[in-house]
Amino acid sequence: MLDDLAGLCRQDALALHAYVLMPDHFHLLITPEDAEGLSRTMQSLGRRYVRWFNQRHGRAGTLWEGRFRSTVIEPERYLLDCMRYIELNPVRAAFVADAASYPWSSLAHHLGLRLDPLITDHPQFWSLGNTPFERQAAYGRICAAPLDASLLAQIRNCTHRGWPLGSDAFLEALARKTVRRLVRKPVGRPRRKPLPRAA
């Protein structure tokens, strides 16, 4: 799967910043060069990997439910949190006690334990220090702090529902570039305006 992902990222001009492969799902943090690259890659990856998996295990049918889910994030505010959300997934799922020991993740790359050719470090990661050692140590400190429960819920909610993740200013700037609604409508019926009364 990682070999297919590497080839497709090159083909569709995607920069992969973080990933984790879990037994029943996977997470990717990607910057696409154009609007269609991510969809093309996910479609091709699904076809190729499912075909390979089914041949290897003598089975038929799909592996994943429905279309992939994604969201746009404000990198200055949320990229590093999304990276650790992704890379610490095996610990939250109780697969490993030490996330850096999980082999199907980009965390070891970001901590300087191995070089992962799949990864293109994001400028926000580079801003953590002037040398690789400074960046790796700073990111290690970030990963050592637990993800706040409300932030965890916010990342999950935005990803599952396709809402952008960012500050009010980021959402306003994004809204000027699209006709799509970017925030959730209030729950319930709209309040009825009072009727004008004659005096």
Short mmCIF file of C-alpha atoms in Angstrom, two decimals:
data_model
loop_
_atom_site.label_atom_id
_atom_site.label_comp_id
_atom_site.label_asym_id
_atom_site.label_seq_id
_atom_site.Cartn_x
_atom_site.Cartn_y
_atom_site.Cartn_z
CA MET A 1 0.00 0.00 0.00
CA LEU A 2 2.80 2.42 0.85
CA ASP A 3 4.51 1.69 -2.48
CA ASP A 4 1.27 2.46 -4.33
CA LEU A 5 0.77 5.60 -2.25
CA ALA A 6 4.30 6.82 -3.02
CA GLY A 7 3.82 6.38 -6.76
CA LEU A 8 0.41 8.04 -6.77
CA CYS A 9 1.64 11.01 -4.72
CA ARG A 10 4.37 11.59 -7.31
CA GLN A 11 1.94 11.12 -10.20
CA ASP A 12 -0.75 13.44 -8.80
CA ALA A 13 1.63 16.02 -7.24
CA LEU A 14 0.63 15.44 -3.62
CA ALA A 15 2.89 16.29 -0.68
CA LEU A 16 2.38 13.70 2.07
CA HIS A 17 3.21 15.17 5.50
CA ALA A 18 2.04 12.41 7.87
CA TYR A 19 0.32 9.02 7.75
CA VAL A 20 -0.73 6.01 9.79
CA LEU A 21 -2.06 2.68 8.53
CA MET A 22 -4.38 0.92 10.94
CA PRO A 23 -5.99 -2.53 10.53
CA ASP A 24 -9.37 -1.12 9.49
CA HIS A 25 -8.62 2.45 8.33
CA PHE A 26 -5.82 4.88 7.59
CA HIS A 27 -5.12 8.60 7.97
CA LEU A 28 -3.15 10.85 5.62
CA LEU A 29 -2.14 14.51 5.95
CA ILE A 30 -1.66 15.80 2.42
CA THR A 31 -1.19 19.05 0.51
CA PRO A 32 -2.47 18.64 -3.07
CA GLU A 33 -1.13 20.79 -5.88
CA ASP A 34 -4.54 21.00 -7.57
CA ALA A 35 -8.20 20.48 -6.70
CA GLU A 36 -8.50 17.01 -8.26
CA GLY A 37 -5.23 15.34 -7.21
CA LEU A 38 -6.40 14.00 -3.86
CA SER A 39 -9.59 12.44 -5.27
CA ARG A 40 -7.65 10.82 -8.13
CA THR A 41 -5.10 9.37 -5.74
CA MET A 42 -7.66 8.02 -3.28
CA GLN A 43 -9.68 6.41 -6.07
CA SER A 44 -6.58 4.81 -7.64
CA LEU A 45 -5.19 3.71 -4.28
CA GLY A 46 -8.49 2.05 -3.40
CA ARG A 47 -8.63 0.16 -6.69
CA ARG A 48 -5.00 -0.98 -6.68
CA TYR A 49 -4.71 -1.95 -3.05
CA VAL A 50 -8.08 -3.73 -2.86
CA ARG A 51 -7.21 -5.74 -5.99
CA TRP A 52 -3.84 -6.74 -4.51
CA PHE A 53 -5.33 -7.53 -1.08
CA ASN A 54 -8.14 -9.62 -2.54
CA GLN A 55 -5.73 -11.62 -4.72
CA ARG A 56 -3.37 -12.23 -1.81
CA HIS A 57 -6.12 -13.34 0.58
CA GLY A 58 -8.39 -15.12 -1.93
CA ARG A 59 -11.36 -12.87 -1.31
CA ALA A 60 -13.67 -10.58 -3.29
CA GLY A 61 -15.44 -7.29 -2.66
CA THR A 62 -14.55 -3.98 -1.11
CA LEU A 63 -12.42 -3.27 1.95
CA TRP A 64 -13.58 0.21 2.87
CA GLU A 65 -16.98 1.74 3.45
CA GLY A 66 -17.96 4.43 0.99
CA ARG A 67 -15.99 7.44 -0.11
CA PHE A 68 -13.00 8.78 1.79
CA ARG A 69 -13.53 11.63 4.22
CA SER A 70 -11.44 14.77 4.22
CA THR A 71 -11.24 18.32 5.46
CA VAL A 72 -9.26 21.48 4.80
CA ILE A 73 -7.18 22.72 7.74
CA GLU A 74 -5.54 26.00 8.68
CA PRO A 75 -1.90 24.86 8.81
CA GLU A 76 -0.56 27.62 11.08
CA ARG A 77 -3.04 26.68 13.77
CA TYR A 78 -3.81 22.98 13.31
CA LEU A 79 -1.21 21.17 11.20
CA LEU A 80 1.03 19.99 14.05
CA ASP A 81 -2.00 18.91 16.09
CA CYS A 82 -3.34 16.96 13.10
CA MET A 83 0.08 15.34 12.65
CA ARG A 84 0.15 14.08 16.21
CA TYR A 85 -3.53 13.09 16.05
CA ILE A 86 -2.60 10.87 13.10
CA GLU A 87 0.72 9.53 14.35
CA LEU A 88 -0.46 8.78 17.91
CA ASN A 89 -3.48 6.80 16.68
CA PRO A 90 -1.86 3.39 17.44
CA VAL A 91 -1.46 4.39 21.11
CA ARG A 92 -5.07 5.60 21.39
CA ALA A 93 -6.15 2.27 19.87
CA ALA A 94 -3.95 0.42 22.41
CA PHE A 95 -1.92 -1.36 19.71
CA VAL A 96 1.40 -0.13 21.12
CA ALA A 97 2.55 1.70 24.24
CA ASP A 98 5.17 3.68 22.29
CA ALA A 99 3.86 5.23 19.06
CA ALA A 100 7.38 5.54 17.61
CA SER A 101 7.67 1.74 17.58
CA TYR A 102 4.62 1.34 15.32
CA PRO A 103 6.05 0.51 11.86
CA TRP A 104 3.15 1.79 9.71
CA SER A 105 3.38 5.46 10.66
CA SER A 106 5.45 8.54 9.85
CA LEU A 107 6.17 9.32 13.53
CA ALA A 108 9.62 7.67 13.52
CA HIS A 109 10.57 9.95 10.62
CA HIS A 110 9.49 13.08 12.50
CA LEU A 111 11.39 12.00 15.61
CA GLY A 112 14.58 11.35 13.61
CA LEU A 113 14.53 7.56 14.15
CA ARG A 114 14.38 6.75 10.43
CA LEU A 115 14.21 8.55 7.10
CA ASP A 116 10.87 8.02 5.36
CA PRO A 117 11.06 8.81 1.62
CA LEU A 118 7.26 9.13 1.50
CA ILE A 119 7.29 12.24 3.67
CA THR A 120 7.57 15.85 2.54
CA ASP A 121 8.05 17.91 5.68
CA HIS A 122 5.60 20.81 5.89
CA PRO A 123 6.90 24.37 6.52
CA GLN A 124 5.12 24.29 9.90
CA PHE A 125 7.28 21.32 10.90
CA TRP A 126 10.37 23.17 9.68
CA SER A 127 9.41 26.16 11.82
CA LEU A 128 10.04 24.06 14.95
CA GLY A 129 13.82 24.57 14.73
CA ASN A 130 16.83 25.49 12.62
CA THR A 131 18.34 22.00 12.55
CA PRO A 132 16.81 18.53 12.12
CA PHE A 133 17.70 17.74 15.75
CA GLU A 134 15.89 20.87 17.03
CA ARG A 135 12.80 20.09 14.95
CA GLN A 136 12.71 16.44 16.02
CA ALA A 137 13.18 17.29 19.71
CA ALA A 138 10.50 20.01 19.58
CA TYR A 139 8.04 17.69 17.87
CA GLY A 140 8.82 14.97 20.42
CA ARG A 141 7.85 17.41 23.19
CA ILE A 142 4.61 18.25 21.35
CA CYS A 143 3.75 14.54 21.02
CA ALA A 144 4.51 13.93 24.70
CA ALA A 145 1.64 16.25 25.68
CA PRO A 146 -1.79 14.61 25.48
CA LEU A 147 -4.24 15.88 22.89
CA ASP A 148 -6.96 17.90 24.56
CA ALA A 149 -10.29 16.01 24.42
CA SER A 150 -12.11 18.96 22.86
CA LEU A 151 -9.43 19.33 20.17
CA LEU A 152 -9.59 15.59 19.48
CA ALA A 153 -13.36 15.83 19.07
CA GLN A 154 -13.02 18.91 16.85
CA ILE A 155 -10.54 17.18 14.51
CA ARG A 156 -12.74 14.07 14.29
CA ASN A 157 -15.96 16.05 13.79
CA CYS A 158 -14.54 18.27 11.02
CA THR A 159 -12.96 15.30 9.22
CA HIS A 160 -16.06 13.11 9.39
CA ARG A 161 -18.41 15.89 8.33
CA GLY A 162 -16.10 17.60 5.81
CA TRP A 163 -16.12 20.98 7.59
CA PRO A 164 -12.91 23.06 7.40
CA LEU A 165 -10.81 23.23 10.55
CA GLY A 166 -9.58 26.72 11.30
CA SER A 167 -10.06 30.05 13.01
CA ASP A 168 -12.95 32.39 12.21
CA ALA A 169 -10.65 34.52 10.04
CA PHE A 170 -9.49 31.43 8.11
CA LEU A 171 -13.09 30.30 7.54
CA GLU A 172 -14.11 33.79 6.38
CA ALA A 173 -11.21 33.92 3.89
CA LEU A 174 -12.09 30.44 2.67
CA ALA A 175 -15.77 31.38 2.27
CA ARG A 176 -14.78 34.16 -0.14
CA LYS A 177 -13.20 31.53 -2.42
CA THR A 178 -16.10 29.06 -2.61
CA VAL A 179 -19.86 28.87 -2.91
CA ARG A 180 -19.98 25.88 -0.56
CA ARG A 181 -21.32 26.42 2.97
CA LEU A 182 -18.38 26.07 5.39
CA VAL A 183 -20.07 26.09 8.77
CA ARG A 184 -22.83 23.97 10.23
CA LYS A 185 -26.34 25.39 10.34
CA PRO A 186 -27.84 25.79 13.80
CA VAL A 187 -29.84 22.77 14.98
CA GLY A 188 -33.64 23.09 14.97
CA ARG A 189 -36.11 25.23 13.10
CA PRO A 190 -35.24 28.80 12.26
CA ARG A 191 -36.91 31.31 14.55
CA ARG A 192 -39.97 32.90 13.06
CA LYS A 193 -39.83 36.65 12.60
CA PRO A 194 -42.64 38.48 14.37
CA LEU A 195 -45.36 39.77 12.05
CA PRO A 196 -45.75 43.54 11.76
CA ARG A 197 -48.65 44.94 13.76
CA ALA A 198 -50.90 47.79 12.82
CA ALA A 199 -51.02 50.63 15.30
#
